[in-house]
Short mmCIF file of C-alpha atoms in Angstrom, two decimals:
data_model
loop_
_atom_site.label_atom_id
_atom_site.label_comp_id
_atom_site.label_asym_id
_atom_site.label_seq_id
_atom_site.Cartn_x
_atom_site.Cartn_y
_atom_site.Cartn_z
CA UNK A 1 14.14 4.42 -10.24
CA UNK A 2 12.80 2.31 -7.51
CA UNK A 3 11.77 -1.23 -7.97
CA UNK A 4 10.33 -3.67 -5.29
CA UNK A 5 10.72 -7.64 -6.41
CA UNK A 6 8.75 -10.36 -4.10
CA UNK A 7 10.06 -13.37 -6.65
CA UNK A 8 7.78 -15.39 -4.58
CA UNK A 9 4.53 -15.58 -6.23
CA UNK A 10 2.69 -18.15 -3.98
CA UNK A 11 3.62 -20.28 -1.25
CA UNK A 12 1.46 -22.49 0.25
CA UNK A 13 2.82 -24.50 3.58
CA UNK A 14 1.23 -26.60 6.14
CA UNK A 15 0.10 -25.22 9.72
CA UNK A 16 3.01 -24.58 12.32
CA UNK A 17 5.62 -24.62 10.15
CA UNK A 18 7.76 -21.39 9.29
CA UNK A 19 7.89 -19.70 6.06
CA UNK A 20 10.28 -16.86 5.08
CA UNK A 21 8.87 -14.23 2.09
CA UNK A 22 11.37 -12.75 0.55
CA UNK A 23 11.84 -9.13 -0.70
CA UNK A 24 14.51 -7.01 -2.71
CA UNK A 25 14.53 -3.52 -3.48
CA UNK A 26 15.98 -1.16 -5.49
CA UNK A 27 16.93 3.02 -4.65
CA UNK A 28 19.33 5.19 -5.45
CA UNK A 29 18.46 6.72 -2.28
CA UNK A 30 20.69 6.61 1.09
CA UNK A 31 17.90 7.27 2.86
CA UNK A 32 14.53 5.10 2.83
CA UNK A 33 11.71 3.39 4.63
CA UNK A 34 10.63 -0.32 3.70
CA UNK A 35 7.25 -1.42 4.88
CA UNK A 36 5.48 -4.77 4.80
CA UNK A 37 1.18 -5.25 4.23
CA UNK A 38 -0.75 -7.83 4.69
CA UNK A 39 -4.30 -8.01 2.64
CA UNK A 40 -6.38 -10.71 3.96
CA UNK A 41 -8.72 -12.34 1.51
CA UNK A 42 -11.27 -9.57 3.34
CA UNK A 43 -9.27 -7.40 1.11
CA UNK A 44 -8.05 -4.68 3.11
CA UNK A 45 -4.85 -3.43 3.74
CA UNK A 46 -3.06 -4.07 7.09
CA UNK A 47 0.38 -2.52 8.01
CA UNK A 48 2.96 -4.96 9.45
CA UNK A 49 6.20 -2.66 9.81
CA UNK A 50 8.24 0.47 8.94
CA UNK A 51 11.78 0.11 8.87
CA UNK A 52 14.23 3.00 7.89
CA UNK A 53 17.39 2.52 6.20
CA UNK A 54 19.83 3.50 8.90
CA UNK A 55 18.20 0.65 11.39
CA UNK A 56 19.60 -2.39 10.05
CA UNK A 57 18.17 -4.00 13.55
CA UNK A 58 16.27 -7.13 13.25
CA UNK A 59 12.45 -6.89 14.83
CA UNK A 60 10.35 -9.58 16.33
CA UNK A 61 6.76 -9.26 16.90
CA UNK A 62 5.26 -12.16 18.18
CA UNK A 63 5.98 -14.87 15.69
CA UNK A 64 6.30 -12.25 12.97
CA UNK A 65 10.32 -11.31 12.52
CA UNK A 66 12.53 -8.98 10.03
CA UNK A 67 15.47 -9.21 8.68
CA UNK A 68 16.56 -5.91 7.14
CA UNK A 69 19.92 -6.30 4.76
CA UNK A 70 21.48 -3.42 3.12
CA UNK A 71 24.12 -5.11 1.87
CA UNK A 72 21.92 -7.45 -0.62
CA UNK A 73 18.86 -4.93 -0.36
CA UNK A 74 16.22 -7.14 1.07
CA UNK A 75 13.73 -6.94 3.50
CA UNK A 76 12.83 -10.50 4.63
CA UNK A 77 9.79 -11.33 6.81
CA UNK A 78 9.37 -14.57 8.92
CA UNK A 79 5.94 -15.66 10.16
CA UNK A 80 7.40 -18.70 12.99
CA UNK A 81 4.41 -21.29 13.47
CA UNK A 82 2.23 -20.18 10.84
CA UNK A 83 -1.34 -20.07 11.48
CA UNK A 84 -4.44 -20.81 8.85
CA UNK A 85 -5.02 -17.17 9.66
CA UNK A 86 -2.16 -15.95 8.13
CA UNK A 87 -3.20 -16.62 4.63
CA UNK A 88 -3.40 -13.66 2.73
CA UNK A 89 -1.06 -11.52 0.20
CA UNK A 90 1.59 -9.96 1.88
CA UNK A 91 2.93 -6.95 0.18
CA UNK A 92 6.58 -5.20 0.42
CA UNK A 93 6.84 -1.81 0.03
CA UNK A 94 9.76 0.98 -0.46
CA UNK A 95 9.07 4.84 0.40
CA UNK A 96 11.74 7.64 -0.75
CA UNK A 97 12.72 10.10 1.61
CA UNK A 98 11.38 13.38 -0.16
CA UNK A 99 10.49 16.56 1.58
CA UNK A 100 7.61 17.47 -0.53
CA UNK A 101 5.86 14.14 -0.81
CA UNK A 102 6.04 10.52 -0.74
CA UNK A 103 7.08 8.38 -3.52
CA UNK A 104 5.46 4.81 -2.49
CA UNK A 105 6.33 1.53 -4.51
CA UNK A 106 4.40 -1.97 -4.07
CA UNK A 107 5.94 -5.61 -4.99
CA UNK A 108 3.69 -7.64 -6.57
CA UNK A 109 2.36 -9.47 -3.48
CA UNK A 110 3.40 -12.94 -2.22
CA UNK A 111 0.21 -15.31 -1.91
CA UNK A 112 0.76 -16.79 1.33
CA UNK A 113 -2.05 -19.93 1.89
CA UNK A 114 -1.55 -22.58 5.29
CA UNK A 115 -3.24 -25.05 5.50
CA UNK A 116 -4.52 -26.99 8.65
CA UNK B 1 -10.24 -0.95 11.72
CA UNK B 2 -7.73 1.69 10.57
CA UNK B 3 -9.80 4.56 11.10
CA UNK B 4 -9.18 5.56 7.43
CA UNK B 5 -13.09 5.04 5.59
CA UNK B 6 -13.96 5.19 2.13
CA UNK B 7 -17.34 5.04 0.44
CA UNK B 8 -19.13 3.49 -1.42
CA UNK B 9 -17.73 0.03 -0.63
CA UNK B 10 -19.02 -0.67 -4.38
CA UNK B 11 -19.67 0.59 -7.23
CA UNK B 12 -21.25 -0.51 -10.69
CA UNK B 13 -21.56 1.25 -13.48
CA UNK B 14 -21.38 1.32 -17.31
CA UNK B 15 -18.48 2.34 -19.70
CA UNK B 16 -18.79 6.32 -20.51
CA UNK B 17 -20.18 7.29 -16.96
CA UNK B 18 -18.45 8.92 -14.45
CA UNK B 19 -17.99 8.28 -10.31
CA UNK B 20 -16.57 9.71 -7.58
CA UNK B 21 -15.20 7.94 -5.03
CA UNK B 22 -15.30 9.39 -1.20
CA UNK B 23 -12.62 9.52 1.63
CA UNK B 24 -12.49 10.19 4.92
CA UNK B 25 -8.37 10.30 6.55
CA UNK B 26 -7.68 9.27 10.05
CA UNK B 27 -8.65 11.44 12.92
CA UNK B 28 -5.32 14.03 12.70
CA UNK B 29 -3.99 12.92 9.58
CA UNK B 30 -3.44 15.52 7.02
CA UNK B 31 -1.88 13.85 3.77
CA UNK B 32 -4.56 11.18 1.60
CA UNK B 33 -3.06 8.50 -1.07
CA UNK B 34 -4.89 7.17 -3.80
CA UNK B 35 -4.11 3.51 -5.33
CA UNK B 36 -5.84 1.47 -7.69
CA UNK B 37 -5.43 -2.25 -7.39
CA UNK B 38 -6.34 -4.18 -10.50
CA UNK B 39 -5.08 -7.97 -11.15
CA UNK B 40 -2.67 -7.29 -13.88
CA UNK B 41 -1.24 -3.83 -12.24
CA UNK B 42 -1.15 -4.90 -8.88
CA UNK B 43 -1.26 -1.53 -6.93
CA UNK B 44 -0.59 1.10 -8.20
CA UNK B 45 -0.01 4.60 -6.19
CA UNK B 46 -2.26 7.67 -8.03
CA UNK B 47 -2.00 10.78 -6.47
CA UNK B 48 -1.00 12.26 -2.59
CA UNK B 49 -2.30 15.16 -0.87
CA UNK B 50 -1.26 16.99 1.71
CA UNK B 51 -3.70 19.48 3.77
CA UNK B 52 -5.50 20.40 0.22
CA UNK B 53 -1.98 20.48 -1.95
CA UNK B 54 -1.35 17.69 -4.17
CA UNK B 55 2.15 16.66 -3.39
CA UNK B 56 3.16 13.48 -5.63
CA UNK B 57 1.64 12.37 -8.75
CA UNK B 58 1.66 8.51 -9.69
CA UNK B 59 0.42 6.51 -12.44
CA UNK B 60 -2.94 8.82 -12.47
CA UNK B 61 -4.60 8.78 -16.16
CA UNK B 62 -6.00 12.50 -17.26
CA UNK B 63 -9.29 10.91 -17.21
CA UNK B 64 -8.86 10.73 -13.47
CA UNK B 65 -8.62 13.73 -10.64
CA UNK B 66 -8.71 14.39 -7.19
CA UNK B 67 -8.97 16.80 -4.76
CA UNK B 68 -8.41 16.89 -0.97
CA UNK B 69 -11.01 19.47 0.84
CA UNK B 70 -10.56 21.77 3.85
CA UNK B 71 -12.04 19.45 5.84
CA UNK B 72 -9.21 17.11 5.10
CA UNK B 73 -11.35 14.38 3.26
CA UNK B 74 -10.56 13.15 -0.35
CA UNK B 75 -12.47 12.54 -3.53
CA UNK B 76 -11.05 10.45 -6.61
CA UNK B 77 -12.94 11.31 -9.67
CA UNK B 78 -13.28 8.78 -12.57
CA UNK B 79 -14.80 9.99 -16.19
CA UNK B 80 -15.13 8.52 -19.28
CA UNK B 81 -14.93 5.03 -17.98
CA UNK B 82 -13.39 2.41 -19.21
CA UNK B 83 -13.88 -1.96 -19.00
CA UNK B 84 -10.19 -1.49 -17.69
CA UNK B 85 -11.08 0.72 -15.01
CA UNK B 86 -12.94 -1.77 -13.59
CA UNK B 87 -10.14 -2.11 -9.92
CA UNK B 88 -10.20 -1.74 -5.99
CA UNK B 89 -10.07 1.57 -5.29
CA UNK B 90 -8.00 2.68 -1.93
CA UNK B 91 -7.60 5.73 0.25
CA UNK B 92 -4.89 5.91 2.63
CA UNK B 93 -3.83 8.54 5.02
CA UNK B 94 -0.72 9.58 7.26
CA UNK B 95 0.23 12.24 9.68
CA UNK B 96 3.67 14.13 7.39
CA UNK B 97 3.41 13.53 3.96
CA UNK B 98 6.88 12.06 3.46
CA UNK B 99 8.05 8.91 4.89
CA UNK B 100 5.61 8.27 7.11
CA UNK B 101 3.52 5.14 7.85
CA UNK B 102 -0.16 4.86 5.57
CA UNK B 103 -2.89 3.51 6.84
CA UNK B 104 -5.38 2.07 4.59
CA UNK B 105 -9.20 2.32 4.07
CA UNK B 106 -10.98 -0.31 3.01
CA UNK B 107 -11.20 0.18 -0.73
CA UNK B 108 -14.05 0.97 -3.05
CA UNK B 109 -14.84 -1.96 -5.34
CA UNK B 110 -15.67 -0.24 -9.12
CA UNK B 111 -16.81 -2.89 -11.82
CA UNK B 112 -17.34 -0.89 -15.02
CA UNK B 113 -20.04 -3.15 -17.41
#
């Protein structure tokens, strides 16, 4: 079965500095999709990135970077410089290849709070 | 904005009754995901259609249903509620219904007194 883990409940850090959340996931599957939310404490759900399993490339957006590892099965996400608008729960999130429909599994959220 | 909406943005009501909660998918998107997200669940995927077929089936109780209409929008249907019911509601949609990217509404609030 597939299992998302953010072990990171909350992190709080101080304005400009970088924070890493961390997230490991479990499939039997060879092929897969991971995919990283961000809910604002406006409470809706904002996509991040999509990342399939045969592009272990890293991606930068901005200050926002990925770092995709098969061979520990985590899916890492960098905010560089963090802003006071970052805070919010950032989710992690694994998708099964399936041809009839998708199978979609949350983490439990990482509370992410900067402060000025 | 995603372009995914969802009404009502909130809903109260009292244990016993039942609701239905309204979704609209993204201009061009055929397949509609129901979650509930509750504090002790977290969020939890319900039920997928794709262009009126249901197409993956989550942690959806029986007193719960949906259907997806011809006009591609989605309706959750809640009876027999419960205090526990009491969650954020969201619709999301996506182009395929495999794999592909969701893009969320922005949730119907239900408090169940």
């Amino acid at each position: 079965a597939q299992k998302v883990t953010q072990a990171q409940t909350e992190i709080s850090v101080v304005e400009k500095e970088d924070v890493t959340l961390d997230c490991v996931y479990e499939t039997r599957d060879t092929t897969y999709y991971l995919f990283w939310y961000k809910q604002p404490p406006s409470g809706e759900l904002v996509f991040l990135i999509r990342r399939n399993s045969f592009d272990e490339q890293n991606e930068i957006s901005g200050r926002y970077s990925w770092n995709f590892q098969k061979s520990t099965s985590s899916f890492n996400f960098t905010i560089t410089a963090s802003q006071v608008v970052d805070s919010a729960v950032y989710f992690c999130a694994l998708s099964e290849a399936r041809n009839y429909g998708q199978n979609f599994v949350f983490g439990p959220g990482t509370r992410l709070s900067v402060l000025p | 904005d995603s372009g995914v909406t969802q009404t009502p943005k909130h809903l109260i009501t009292a244990t016993g009754q039942r609701v239905t909660l309204r979704c609209s998918p993204r201009s061009g998107d055929l397949s509609v995901y129901w979650y509930q997200q509750s504090l002790d669940q977290g969020l939890q995927f319900l039920i997928q259609y794709y262009n009126g077929e249901e197409r993956a089936k989550g942690n959806i109780l029986e007193r719960f249903s949906a259907q997806q209409f011809p006009d591609l929008h989605s309706e959750l249907n809640l009876s027999s509620l419960e205090l526990g019911d009491s969650a954020l509601y969201f619709c999301a949609s996506s182009v395929y219904p495999s794999t592909d990217t969701q893009y969320f509404g922005p949730g119907t609030r239900l408090t169940v007194l």
